Short mmCIF file of C-alpha atoms (C1' of nucleotides) in Angstrom, two decimals:
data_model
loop_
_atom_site.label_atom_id
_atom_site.label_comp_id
_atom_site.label_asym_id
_atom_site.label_seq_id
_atom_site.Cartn_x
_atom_site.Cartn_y
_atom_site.Cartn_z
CA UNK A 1 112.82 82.90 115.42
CA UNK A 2 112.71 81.60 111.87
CA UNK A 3 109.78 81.15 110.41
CA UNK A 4 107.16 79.72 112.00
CA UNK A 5 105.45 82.97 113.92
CA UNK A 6 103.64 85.89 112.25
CA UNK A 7 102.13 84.90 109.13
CA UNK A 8 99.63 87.52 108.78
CA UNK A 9 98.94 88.05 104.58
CA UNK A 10 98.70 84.08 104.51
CA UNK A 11 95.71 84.62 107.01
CA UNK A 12 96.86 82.60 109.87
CA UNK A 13 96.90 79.20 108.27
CA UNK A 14 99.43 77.12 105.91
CA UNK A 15 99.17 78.16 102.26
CA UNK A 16 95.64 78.70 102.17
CA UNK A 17 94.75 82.55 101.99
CA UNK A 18 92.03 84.57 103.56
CA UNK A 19 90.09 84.55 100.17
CA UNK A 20 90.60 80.60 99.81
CA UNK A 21 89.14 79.80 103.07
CA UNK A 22 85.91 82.15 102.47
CA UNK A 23 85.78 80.47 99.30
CA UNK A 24 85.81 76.99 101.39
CA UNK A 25 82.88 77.68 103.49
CA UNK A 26 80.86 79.09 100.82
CA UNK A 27 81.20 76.12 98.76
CA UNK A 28 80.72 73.66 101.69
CA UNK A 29 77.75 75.59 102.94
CA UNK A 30 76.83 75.06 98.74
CA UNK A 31 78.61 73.77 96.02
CA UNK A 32 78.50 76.71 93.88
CA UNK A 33 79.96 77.52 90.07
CA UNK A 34 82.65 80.49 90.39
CA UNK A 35 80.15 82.74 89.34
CA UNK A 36 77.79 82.30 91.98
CA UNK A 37 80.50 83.28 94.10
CA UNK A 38 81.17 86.19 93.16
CA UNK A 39 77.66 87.32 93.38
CA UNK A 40 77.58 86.64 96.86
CA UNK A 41 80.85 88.77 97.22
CA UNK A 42 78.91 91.63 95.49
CA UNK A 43 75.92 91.50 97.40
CA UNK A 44 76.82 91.12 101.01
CA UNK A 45 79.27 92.29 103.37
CA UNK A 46 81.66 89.75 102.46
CA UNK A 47 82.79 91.98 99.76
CA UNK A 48 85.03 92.75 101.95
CA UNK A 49 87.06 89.27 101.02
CA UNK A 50 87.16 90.06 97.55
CA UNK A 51 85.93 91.33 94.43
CA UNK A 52 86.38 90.74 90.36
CA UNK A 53 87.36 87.52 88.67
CA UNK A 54 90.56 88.45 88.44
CA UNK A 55 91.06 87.04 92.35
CA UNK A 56 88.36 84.32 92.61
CA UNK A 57 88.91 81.76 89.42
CA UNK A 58 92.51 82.18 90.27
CA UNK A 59 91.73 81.56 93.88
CA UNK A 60 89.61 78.57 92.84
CA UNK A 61 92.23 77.35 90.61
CA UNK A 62 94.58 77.17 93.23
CA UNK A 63 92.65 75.60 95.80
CA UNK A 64 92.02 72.63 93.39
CA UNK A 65 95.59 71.78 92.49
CA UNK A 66 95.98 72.15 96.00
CA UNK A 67 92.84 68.94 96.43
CA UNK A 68 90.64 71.19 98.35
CA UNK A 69 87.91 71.72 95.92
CA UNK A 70 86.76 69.65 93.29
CA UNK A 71 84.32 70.08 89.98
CA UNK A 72 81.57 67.96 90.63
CA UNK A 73 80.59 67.65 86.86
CA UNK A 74 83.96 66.76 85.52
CA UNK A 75 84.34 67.90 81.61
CA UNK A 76 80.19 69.34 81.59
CA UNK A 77 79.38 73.02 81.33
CA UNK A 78 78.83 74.42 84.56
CA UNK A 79 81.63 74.25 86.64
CA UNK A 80 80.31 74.21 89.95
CA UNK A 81 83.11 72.98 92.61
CA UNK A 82 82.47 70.86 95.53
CA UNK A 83 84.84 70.58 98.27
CA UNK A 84 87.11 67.07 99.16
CA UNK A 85 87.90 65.87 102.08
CA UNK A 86 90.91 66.98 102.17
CA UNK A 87 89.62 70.71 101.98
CA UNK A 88 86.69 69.66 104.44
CA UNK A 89 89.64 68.98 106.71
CA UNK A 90 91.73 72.45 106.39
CA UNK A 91 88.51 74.23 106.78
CA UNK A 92 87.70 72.53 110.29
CA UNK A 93 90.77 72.83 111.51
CA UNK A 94 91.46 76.65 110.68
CA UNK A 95 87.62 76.91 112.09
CA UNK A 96 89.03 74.91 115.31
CA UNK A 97 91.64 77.39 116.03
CA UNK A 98 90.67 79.79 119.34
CA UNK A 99 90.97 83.36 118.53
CA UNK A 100 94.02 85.01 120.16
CA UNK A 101 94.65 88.63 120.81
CA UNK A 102 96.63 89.17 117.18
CA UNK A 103 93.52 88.08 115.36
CA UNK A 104 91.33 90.36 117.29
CA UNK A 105 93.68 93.32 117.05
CA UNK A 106 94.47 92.97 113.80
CA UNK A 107 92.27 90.63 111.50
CA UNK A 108 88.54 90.76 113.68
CA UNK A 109 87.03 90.10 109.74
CA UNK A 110 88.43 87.06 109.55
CA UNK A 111 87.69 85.70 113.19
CA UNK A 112 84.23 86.91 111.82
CA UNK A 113 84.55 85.37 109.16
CA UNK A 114 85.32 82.14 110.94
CA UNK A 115 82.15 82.40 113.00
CA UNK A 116 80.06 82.32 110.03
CA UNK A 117 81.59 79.12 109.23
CA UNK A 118 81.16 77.75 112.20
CA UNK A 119 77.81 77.47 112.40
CA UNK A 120 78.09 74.62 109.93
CA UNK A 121 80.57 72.73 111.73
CA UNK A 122 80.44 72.94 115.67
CA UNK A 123 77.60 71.84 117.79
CA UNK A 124 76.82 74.81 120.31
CA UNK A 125 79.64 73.46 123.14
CA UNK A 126 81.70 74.67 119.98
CA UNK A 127 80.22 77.80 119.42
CA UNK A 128 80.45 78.58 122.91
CA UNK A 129 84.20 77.76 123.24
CA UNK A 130 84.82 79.72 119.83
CA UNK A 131 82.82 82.79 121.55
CA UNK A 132 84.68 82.74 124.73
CA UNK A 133 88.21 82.53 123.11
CA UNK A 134 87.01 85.69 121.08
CA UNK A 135 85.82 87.55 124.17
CA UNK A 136 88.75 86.84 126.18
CA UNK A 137 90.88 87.70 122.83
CA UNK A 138 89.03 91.24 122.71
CA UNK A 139 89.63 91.72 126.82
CA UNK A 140 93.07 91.14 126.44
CA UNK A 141 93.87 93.63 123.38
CA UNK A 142 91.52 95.86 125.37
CA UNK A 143 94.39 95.81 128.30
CA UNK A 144 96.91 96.04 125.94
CA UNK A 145 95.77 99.06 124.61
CA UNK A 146 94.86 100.36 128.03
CA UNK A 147 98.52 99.59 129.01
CA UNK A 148 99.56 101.30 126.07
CA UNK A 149 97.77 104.68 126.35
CA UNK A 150 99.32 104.37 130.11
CA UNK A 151 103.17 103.88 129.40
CA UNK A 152 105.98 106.35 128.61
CA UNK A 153 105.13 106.00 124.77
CA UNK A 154 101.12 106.20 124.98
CA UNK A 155 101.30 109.20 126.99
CA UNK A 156 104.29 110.98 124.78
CA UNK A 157 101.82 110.75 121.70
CA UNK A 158 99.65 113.94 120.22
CA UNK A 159 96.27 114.23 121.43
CA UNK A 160 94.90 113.05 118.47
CA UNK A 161 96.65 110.16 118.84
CA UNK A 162 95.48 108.82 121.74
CA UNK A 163 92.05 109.79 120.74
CA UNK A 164 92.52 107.45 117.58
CA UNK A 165 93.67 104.61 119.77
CA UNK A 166 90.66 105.36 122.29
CA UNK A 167 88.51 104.27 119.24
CA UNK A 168 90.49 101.42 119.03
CA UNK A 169 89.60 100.69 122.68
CA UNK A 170 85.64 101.57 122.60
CA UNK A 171 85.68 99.23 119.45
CA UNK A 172 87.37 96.41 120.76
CA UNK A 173 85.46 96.41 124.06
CA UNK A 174 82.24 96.47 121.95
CA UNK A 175 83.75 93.45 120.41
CA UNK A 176 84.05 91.90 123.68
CA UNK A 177 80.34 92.46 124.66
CA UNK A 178 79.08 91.23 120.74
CA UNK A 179 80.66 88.11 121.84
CA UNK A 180 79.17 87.55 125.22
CA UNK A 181 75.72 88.61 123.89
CA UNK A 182 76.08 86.04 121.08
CA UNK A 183 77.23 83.18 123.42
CA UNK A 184 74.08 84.10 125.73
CA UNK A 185 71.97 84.02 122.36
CA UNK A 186 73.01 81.39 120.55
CA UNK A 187 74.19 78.71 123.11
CA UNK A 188 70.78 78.99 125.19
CA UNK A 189 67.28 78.30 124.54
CA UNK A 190 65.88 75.55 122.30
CA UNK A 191 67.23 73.70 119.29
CA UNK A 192 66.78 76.59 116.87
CA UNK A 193 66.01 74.52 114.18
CA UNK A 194 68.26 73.37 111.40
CA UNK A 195 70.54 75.32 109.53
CA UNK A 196 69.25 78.65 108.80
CA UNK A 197 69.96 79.74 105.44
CA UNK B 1 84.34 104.50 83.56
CA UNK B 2 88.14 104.17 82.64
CA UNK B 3 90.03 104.87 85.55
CA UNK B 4 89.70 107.42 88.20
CA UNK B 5 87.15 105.67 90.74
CA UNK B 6 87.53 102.79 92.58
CA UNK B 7 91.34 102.81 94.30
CA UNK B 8 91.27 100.88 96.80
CA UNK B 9 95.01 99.75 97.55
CA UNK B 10 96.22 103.24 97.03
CA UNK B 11 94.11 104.02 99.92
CA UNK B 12 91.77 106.68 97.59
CA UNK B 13 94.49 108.52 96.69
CA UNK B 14 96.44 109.67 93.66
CA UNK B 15 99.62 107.33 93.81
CA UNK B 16 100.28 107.54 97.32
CA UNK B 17 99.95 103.86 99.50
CA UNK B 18 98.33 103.82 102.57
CA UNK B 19 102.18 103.35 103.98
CA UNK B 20 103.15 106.42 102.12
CA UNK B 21 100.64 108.48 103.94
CA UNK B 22 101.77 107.15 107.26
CA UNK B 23 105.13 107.60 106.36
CA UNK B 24 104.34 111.21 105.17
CA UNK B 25 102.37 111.99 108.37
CA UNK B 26 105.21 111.03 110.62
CA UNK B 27 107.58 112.85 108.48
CA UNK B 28 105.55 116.09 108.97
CA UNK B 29 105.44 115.77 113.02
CA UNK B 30 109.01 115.18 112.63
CA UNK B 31 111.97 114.67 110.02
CA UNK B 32 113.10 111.18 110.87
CA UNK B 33 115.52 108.37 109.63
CA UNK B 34 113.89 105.28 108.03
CA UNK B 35 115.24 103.31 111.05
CA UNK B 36 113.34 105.84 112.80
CA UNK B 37 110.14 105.14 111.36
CA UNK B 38 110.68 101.72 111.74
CA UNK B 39 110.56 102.19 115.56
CA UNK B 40 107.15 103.64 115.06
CA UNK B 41 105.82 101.14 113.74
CA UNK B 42 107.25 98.80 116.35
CA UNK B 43 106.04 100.61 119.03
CA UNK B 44 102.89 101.81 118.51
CA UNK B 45 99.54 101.03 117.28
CA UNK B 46 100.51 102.06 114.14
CA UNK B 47 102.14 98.92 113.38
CA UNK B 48 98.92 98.24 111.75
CA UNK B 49 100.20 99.98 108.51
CA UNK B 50 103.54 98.19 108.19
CA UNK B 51 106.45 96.44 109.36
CA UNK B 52 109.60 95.41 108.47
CA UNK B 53 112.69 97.58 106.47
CA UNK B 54 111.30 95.67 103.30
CA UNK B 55 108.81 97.66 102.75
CA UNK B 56 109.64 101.39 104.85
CA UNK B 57 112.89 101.95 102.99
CA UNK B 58 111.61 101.43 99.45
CA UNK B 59 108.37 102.98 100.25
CA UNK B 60 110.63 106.18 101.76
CA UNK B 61 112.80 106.53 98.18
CA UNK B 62 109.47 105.79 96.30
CA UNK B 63 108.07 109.20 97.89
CA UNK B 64 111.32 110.45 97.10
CA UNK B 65 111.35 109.54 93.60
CA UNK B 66 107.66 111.28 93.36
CA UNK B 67 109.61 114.59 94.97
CA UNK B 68 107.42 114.40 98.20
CA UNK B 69 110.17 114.33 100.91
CA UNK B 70 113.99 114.96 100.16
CA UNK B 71 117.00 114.01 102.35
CA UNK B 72 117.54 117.17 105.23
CA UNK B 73 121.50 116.72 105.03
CA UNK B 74 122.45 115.06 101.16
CA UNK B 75 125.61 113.31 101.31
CA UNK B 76 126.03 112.95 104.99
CA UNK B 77 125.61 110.40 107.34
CA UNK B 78 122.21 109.70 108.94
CA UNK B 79 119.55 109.75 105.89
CA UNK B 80 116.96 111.79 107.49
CA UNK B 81 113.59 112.69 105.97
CA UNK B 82 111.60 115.90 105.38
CA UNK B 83 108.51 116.82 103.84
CA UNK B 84 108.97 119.08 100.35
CA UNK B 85 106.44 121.33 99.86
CA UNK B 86 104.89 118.79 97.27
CA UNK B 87 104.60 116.35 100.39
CA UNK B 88 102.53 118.75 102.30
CA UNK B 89 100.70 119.61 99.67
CA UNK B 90 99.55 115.80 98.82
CA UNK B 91 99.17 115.49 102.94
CA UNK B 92 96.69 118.28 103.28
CA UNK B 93 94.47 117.43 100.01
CA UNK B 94 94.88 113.21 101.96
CA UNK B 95 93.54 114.96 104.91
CA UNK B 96 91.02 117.12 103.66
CA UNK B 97 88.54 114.63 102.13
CA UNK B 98 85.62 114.25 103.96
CA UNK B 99 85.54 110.88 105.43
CA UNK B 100 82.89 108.31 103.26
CA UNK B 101 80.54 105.08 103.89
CA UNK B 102 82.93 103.43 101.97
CA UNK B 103 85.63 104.48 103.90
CA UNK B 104 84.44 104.11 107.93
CA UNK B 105 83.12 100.75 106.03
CA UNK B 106 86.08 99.45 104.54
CA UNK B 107 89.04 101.14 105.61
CA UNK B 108 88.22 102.35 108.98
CA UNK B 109 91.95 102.33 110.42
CA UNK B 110 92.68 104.83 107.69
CA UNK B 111 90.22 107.66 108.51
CA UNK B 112 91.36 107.04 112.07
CA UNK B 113 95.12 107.53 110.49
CA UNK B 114 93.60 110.87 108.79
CA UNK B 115 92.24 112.01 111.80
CA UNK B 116 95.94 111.57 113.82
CA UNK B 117 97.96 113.62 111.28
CA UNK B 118 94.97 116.18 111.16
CA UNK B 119 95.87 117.35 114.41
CA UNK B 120 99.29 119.18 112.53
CA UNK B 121 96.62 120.07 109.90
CA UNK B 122 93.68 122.04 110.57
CA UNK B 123 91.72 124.12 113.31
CA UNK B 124 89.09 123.42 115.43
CA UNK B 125 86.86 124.26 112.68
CA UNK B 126 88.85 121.66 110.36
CA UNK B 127 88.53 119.10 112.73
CA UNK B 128 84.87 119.39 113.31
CA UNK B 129 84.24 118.99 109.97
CA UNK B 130 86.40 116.12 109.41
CA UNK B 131 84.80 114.31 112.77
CA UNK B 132 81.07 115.32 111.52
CA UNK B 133 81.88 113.70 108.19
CA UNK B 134 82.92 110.58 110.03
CA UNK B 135 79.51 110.27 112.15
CA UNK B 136 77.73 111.04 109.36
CA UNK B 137 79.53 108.52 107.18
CA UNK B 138 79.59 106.18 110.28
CA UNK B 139 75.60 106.29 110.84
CA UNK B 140 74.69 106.06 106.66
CA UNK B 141 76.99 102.97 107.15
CA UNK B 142 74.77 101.85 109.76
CA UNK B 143 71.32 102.24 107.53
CA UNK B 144 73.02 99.77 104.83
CA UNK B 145 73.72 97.33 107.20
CA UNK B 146 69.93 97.64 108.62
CA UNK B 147 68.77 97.62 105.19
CA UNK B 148 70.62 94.62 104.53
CA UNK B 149 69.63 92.38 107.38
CA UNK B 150 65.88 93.64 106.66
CA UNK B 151 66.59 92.89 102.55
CA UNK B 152 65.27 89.77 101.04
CA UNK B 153 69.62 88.59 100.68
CA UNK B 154 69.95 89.86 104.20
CA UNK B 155 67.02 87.41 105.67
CA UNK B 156 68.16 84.33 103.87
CA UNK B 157 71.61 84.20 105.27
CA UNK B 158 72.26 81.63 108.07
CA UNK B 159 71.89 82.71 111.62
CA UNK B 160 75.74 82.94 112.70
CA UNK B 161 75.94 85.25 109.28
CA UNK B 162 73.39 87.71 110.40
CA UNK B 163 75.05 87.66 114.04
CA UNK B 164 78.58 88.45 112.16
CA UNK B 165 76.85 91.56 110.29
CA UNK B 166 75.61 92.61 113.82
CA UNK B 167 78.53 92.69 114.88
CA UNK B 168 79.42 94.94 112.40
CA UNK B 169 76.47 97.39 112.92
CA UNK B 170 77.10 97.53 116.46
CA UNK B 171 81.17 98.55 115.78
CA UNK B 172 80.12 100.73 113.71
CA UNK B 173 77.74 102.35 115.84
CA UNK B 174 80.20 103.15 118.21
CA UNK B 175 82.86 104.69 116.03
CA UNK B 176 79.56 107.08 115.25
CA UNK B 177 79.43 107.65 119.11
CA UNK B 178 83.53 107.77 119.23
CA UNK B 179 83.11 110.85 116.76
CA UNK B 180 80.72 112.53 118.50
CA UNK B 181 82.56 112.33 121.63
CA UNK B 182 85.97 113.08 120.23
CA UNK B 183 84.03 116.03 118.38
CA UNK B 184 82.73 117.76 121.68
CA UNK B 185 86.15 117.06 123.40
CA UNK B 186 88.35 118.51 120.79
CA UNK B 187 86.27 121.20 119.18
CA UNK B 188 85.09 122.41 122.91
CA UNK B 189 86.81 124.11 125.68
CA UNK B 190 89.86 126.02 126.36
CA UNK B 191 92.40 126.37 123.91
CA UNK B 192 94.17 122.95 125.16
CA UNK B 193 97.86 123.99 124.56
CA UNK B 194 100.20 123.52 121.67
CA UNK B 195 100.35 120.51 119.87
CA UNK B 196 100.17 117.81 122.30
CA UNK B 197 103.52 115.45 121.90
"C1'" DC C 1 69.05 91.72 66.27
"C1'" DC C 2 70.91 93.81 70.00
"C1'" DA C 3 71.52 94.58 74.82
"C1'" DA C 4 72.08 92.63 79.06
"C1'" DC C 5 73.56 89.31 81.76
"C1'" DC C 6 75.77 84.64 82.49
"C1'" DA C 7 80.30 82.63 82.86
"C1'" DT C 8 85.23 82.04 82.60
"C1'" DG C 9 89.38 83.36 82.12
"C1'" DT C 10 94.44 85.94 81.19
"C1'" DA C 11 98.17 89.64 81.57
"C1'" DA C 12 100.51 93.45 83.63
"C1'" DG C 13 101.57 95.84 87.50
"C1'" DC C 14 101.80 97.23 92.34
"C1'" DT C 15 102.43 96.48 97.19
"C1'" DG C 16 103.95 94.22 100.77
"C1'" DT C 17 106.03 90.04 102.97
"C1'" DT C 18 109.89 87.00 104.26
"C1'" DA C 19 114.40 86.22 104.36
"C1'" DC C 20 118.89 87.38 103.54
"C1'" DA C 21 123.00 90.58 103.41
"C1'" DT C 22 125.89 94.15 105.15
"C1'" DG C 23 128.33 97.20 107.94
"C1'" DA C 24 128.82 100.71 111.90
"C1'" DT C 25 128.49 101.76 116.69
"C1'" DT C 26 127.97 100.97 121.50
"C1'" DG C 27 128.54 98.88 125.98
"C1'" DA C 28 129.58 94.93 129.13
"C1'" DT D 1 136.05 91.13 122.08
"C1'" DC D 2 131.63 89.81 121.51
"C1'" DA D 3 126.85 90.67 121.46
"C1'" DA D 4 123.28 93.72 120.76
"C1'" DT D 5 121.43 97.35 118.59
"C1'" DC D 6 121.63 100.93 115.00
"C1'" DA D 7 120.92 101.49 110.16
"C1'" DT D 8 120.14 100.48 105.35
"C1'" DG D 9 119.26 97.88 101.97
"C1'" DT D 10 118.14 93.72 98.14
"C1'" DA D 11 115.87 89.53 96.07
"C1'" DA D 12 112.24 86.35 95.54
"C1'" DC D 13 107.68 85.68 95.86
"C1'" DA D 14 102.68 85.91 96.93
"C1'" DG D 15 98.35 88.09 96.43
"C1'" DC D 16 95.29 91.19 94.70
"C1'" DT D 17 93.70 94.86 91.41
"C1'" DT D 18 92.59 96.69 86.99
"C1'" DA D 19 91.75 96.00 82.57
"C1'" DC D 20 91.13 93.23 78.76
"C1'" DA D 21 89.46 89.10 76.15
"C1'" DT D 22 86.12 85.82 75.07
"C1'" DG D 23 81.94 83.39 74.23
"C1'" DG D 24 77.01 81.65 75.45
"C1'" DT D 25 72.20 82.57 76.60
"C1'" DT D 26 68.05 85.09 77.17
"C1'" DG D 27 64.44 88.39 76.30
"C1'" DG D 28 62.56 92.62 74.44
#
DNA sequence: CCAACCATGTAAGCTGTTACATGATTGA
DNA sequence: TCAATCATGTAACAGCTTACATGGTTGG
């Protein structure tokens, strides 16, 4: 019981934060220039990961002392960063991870977040084994919180409380089904056709 | 445009964390130790807004400091916590705000946290409002999502991103049916009893 | 020429995390 | 008596936020 277990701020992963690894699959989706980053941050829900300079060139910074990311114009103007293979190796494997019950419970952005990704790096066996991992994830916080609302402590909370955890149980069940609807939709049917964007 | 919008980490709120809240919420249901506390966070779904004595017990003499709870017995043994009146006063105005986009968009688990503690707050009238301001907040949430994916930035994402943000419209479709439930459940019917616990 | 946007950064401060430290009480 | 649990804290550090500080480019 050292360290090891519950990592949580550090998103799950060693040294690399939540805002470094959407940073890695924007840039290997793109290279992109730390600016064009934070536009997409502004303009889509991905906001969520962050925000104002004052996190992303820091962020940025980090990940290339770290060998992750690299400038692919060394010394010209536009500093648009590319990522190694070093950092196309931390983003597969935090990509490669199943979802568990924490990351459902707690962090569903960033096993979101990791689904994104994943479209540029699993074929749709991998997609499909990602999905399942997230449904099961979602069934088995869904118990959880069933067993919860059932025990000495669930039922010895305010009314209000148990209606606030009965969101918590709609929502994660609607998780569950999001997840078997996108296996059915996107490991079916024909080839779909290239990348998207 | 100096200060005054945009918290964010002080969970919209004059000063107060998101912890301190929860901690003064608790408090108000019942005085309790910071070991105390602690347990509720251990035990309950709650856990979601902290952990460990690291950040309860200075949390607990920051709201001190700021004169919103005070030690019940000074001097004595067990340190246990109640509410001044300043602390109920900065509870109520928490729990009066009607809820926001940004807020079922963003910070979800805190208008759920609102709605727990209103229960020692307001009438059936109070909570009506409070749950109408969530659906409402809840289904304007939905409309920017829809107007995203239909937006010029929403239709050039990649597939697996436009599945993620469905996810997200379809969660947040159901908190908007969660409220309207919880609405005709708590604002209906006989006069339920007491205060639950 | 001036405003707006492109583009990159730094500094201070706050919160929370992990890990460590301490001592009292209870029960087998 | 020894372990577990009660009970309270501190120290170091990471991460993000806000706010400030610069400059370059473009277009009206």
């Amino acid at each position: 019981m050292d360290a090891r277990e519950s990592i949580d701020a550090r998103a799950q992963g060693g040294g690399i934060t939540r805002l470094g690894y959407a940073l890695l699959g924007l840039i290997r989706r793109e290279p992109r220039s730390g600016y064009a980053l934070r536009k997409v941050f502004e303009t889509t829900p991905l906001g969520r990961y962050s925000s104002s300079p004052g996190s992303i060139y820091p962020a940025l910074k980090s990940l290339a002392k770290a060998g992750l990311v690299a400038l692919s114009a060394p010394g010209g103007g536009k500093q648009v960063y590319v990522l190694t293979p070093a950092g196309q190796e931390a983003l597969s494997a935090w990509l490669a991870r199943p979802v568990d019950e924490e990351e459902v419970g707690r962090h569903i952005d960033l096993a979101l977040l990791r689904f994104a990704f994943l479209q540029d790096e699993a074929d749709a066996a991998g997609v499909g084994a990602f999905l399942d991992s997230f449904e099961a994830a979602a069934k088995a916080h869904a118990a959880s919180l069933e067993a919860f609302l059932a025990s000495p402590a669930g039922l010895a909370m305010t009314l209000h409380s148990r209606v606030a955890v009965e969101h918590g149980l709609r929502s994660i069940r609607c998780s569950a089904e999001w997840a078997a609807d996108a296996r059915a939709k996107l490991t079916n049917s024909t080839g779909e056709g290239g990348k998207g964007q």
